[in-house]
PDB file of C-alpha atoms in Angstrom:
ATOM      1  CA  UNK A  91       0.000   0.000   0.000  1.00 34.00           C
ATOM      2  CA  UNK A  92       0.968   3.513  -0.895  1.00 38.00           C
ATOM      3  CA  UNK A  93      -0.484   4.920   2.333  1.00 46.00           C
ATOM      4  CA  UNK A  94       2.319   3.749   5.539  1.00 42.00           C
ATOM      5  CA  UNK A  95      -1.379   4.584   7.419  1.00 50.00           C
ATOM      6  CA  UNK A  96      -3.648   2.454   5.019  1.00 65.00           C
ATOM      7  CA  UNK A  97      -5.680  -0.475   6.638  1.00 77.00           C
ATOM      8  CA  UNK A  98      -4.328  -3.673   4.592  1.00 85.00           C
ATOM      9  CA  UNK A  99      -8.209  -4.438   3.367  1.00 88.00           C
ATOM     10  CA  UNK A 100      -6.223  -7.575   1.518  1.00 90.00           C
ATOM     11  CA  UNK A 101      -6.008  -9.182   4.726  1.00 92.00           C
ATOM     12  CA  UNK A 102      -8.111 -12.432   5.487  1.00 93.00           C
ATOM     13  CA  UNK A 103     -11.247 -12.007   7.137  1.00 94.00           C
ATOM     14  CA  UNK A 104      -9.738 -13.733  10.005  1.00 93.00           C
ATOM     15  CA  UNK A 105      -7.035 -11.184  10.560  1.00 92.00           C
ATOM     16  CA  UNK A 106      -9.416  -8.509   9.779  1.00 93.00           C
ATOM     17  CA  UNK A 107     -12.018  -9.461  12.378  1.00 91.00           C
ATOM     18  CA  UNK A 108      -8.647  -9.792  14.911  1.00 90.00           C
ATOM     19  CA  UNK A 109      -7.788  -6.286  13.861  1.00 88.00           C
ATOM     20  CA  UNK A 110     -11.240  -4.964  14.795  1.00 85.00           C
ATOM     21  CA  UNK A 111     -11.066  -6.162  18.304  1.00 82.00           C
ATOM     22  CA  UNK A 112      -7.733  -4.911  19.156  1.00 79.00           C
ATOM     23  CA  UNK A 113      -6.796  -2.379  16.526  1.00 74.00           C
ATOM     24  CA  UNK A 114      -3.012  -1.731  15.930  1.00 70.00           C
ATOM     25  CA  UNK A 115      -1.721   1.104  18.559  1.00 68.00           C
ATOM     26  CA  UNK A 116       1.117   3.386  18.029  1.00 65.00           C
ATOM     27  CA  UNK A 117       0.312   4.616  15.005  1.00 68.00           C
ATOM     28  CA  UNK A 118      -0.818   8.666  14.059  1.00 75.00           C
ATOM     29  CA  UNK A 119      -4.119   6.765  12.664  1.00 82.00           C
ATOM     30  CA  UNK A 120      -7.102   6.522  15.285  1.00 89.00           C
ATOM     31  CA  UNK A 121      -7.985   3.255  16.152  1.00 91.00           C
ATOM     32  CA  UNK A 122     -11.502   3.899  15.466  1.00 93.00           C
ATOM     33  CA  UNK A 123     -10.811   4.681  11.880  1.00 91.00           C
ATOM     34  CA  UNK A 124      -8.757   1.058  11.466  1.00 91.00           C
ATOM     35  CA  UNK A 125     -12.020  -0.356  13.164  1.00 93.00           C
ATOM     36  CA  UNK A 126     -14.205   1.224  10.557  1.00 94.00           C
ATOM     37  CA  UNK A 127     -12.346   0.725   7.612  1.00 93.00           C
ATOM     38  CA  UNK A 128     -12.336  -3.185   8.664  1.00 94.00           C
ATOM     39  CA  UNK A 129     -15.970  -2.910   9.324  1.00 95.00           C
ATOM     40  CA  UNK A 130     -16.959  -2.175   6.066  1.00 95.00           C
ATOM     41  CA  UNK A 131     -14.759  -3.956   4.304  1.00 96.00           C
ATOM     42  CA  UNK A 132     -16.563  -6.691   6.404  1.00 96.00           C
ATOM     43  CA  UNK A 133     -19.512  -5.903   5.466  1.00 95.00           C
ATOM     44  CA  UNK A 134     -18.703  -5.933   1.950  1.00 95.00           C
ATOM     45  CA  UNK A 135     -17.540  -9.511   2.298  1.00 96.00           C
ATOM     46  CA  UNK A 136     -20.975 -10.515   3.900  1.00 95.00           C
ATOM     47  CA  UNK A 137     -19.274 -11.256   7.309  1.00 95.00           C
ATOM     48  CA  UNK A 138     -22.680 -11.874   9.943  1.00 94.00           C
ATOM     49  CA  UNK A 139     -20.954 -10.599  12.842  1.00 93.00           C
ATOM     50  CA  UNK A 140     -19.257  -7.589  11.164  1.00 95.00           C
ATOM     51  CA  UNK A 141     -21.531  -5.291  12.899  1.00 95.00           C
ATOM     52  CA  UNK A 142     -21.544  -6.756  16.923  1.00 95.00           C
ATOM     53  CA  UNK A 143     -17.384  -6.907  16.444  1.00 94.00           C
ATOM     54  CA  UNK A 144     -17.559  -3.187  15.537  1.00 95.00           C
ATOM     55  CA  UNK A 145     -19.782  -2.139  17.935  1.00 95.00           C
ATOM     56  CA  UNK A 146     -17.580  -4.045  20.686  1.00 93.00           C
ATOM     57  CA  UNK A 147     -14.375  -2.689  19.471  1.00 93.00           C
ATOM     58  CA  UNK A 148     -15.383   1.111  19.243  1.00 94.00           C
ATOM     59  CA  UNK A 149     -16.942   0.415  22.861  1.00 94.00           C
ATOM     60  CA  UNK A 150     -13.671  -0.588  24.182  1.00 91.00           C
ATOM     61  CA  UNK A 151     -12.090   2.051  22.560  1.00 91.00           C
ATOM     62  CA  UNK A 152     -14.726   4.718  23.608  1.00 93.00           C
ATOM     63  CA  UNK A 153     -14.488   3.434  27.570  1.00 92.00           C
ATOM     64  CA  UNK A 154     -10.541   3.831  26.864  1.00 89.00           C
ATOM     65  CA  UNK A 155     -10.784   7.298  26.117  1.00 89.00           C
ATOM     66  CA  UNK A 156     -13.500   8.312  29.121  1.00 90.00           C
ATOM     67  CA  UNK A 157     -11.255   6.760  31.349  1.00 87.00           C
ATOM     68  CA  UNK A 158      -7.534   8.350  30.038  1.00 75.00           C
ATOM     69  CA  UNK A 159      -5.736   5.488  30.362  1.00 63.00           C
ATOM     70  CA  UNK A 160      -3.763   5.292  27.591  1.00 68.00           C
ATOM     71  CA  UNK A 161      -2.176   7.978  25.211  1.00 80.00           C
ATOM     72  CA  UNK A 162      -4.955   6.936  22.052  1.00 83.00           C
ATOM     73  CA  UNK A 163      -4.196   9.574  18.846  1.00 84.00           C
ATOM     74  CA  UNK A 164      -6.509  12.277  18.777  1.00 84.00           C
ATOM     75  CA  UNK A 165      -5.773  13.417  15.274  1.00 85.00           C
ATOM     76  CA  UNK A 166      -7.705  12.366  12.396  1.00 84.00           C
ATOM     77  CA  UNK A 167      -5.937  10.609   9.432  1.00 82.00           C
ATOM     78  CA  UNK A 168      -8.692  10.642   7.187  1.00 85.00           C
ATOM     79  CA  UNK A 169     -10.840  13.075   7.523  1.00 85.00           C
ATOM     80  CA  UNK A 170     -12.830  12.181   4.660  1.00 91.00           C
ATOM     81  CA  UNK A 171     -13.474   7.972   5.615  1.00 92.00           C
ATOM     82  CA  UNK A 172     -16.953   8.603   6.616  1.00 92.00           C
ATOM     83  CA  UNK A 173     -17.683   8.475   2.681  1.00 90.00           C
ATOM     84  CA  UNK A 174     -17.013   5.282   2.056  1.00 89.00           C
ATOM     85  CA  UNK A 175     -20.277   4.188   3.971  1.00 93.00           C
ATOM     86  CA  UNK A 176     -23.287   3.315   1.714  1.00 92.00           C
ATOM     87  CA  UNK A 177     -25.963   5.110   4.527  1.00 94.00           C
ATOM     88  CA  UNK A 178     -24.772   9.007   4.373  1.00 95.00           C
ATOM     89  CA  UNK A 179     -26.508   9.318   7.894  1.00 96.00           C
ATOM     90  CA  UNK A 180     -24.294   6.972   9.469  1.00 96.00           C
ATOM     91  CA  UNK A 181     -21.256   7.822   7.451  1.00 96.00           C
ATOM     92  CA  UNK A 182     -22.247  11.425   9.053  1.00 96.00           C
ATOM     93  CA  UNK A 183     -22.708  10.067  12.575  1.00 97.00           C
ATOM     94  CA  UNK A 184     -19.128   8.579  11.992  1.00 96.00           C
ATOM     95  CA  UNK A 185     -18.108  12.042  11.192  1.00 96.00           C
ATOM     96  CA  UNK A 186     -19.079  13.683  14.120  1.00 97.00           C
ATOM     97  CA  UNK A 187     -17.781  10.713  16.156  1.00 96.00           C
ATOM     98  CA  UNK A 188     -14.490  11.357  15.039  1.00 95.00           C
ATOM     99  CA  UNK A 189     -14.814  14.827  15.197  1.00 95.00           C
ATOM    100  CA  UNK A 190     -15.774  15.087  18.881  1.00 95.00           C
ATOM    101  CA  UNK A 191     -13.009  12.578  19.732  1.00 92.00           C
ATOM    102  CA  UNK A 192     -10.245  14.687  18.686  1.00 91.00           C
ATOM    103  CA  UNK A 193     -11.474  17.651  20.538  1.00 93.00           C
ATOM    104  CA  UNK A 194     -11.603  15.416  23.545  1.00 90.00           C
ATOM    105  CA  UNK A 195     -15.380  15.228  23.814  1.00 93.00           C
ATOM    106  CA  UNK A 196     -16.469  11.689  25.069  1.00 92.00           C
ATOM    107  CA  UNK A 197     -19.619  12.778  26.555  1.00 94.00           C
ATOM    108  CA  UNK A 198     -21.089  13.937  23.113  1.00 96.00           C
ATOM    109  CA  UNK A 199     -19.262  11.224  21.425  1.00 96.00           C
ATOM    110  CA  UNK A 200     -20.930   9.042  23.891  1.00 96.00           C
ATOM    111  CA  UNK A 201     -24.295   9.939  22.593  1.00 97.00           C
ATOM    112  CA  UNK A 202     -22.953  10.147  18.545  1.00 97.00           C
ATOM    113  CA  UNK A 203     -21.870   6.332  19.295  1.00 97.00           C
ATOM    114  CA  UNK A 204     -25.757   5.084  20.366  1.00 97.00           C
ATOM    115  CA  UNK A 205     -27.276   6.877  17.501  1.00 97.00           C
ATOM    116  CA  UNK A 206     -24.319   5.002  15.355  1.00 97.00           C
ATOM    117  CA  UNK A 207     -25.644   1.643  16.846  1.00 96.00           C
ATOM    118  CA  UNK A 208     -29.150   2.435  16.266  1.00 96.00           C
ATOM    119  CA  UNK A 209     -28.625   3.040  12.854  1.00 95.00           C
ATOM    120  CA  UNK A 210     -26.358  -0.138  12.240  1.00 94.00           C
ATOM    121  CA  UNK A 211     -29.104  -2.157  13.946  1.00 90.00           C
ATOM    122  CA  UNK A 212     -32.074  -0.656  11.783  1.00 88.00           C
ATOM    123  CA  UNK A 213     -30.042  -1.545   8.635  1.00 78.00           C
TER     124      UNK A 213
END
């Protein structure tokens, strides 16, 4: 991959679904954005549990954060990711996720996160 940030979409669906719960660390990419770039690639492949892995990953990720124990990036990558969902609601919801977690705003993110899993459950 051209990108040294790039998710490696290539990958098995096993590694992929690995990456999702414990996205890589360490890197100037948020985790969140590995976690949705493997969810939808997830999707695409038909994988059934592609949306309760998500939605467990960016929970642990989320309680992370509240809590401050670890140094997580807080600068966004790829700014423009939320456009590769098919639902433009949700890819906006995704936006403002990411949006209110580099300005350090769990609580609202909180909130941005239940409306994400709303809409992923009425899809």
């Amino acid at each position: 991959m051209a990108d040294s940030h790039a998710v490696d979409l290539s990958a098995p669906t096993r590694d992929l679904v690995r990456m999702m719960r414990t996205p890589p660390e360490g890197a100037e990419r948020l985790p969140e954005s590995v976690c949705w770039q493997v969810f939808l690639e997830l999707k695409r492949r038909g994988e059934p549990d592609a949306t309760p892995n998500f939605l467990g990953g960016i929970r642990s990720l989320h309680r992370r954060r509240t809590i401050g124990a670890s140094s997580l990036p807080v600068v966004d990558a790829d700014p423009d990711e939320h456009r590769l969902a098919t639902d433009p609601y949700l890819g906006e919801l995704w936006r403002s996720y990411k949006r209110c977690l580099c300005a350090n705003r769990t609580g609202p993110a909180a909130q941005i996160l239940r409306e994400v899993e709303q809409q992923l459950q009425a899809s």
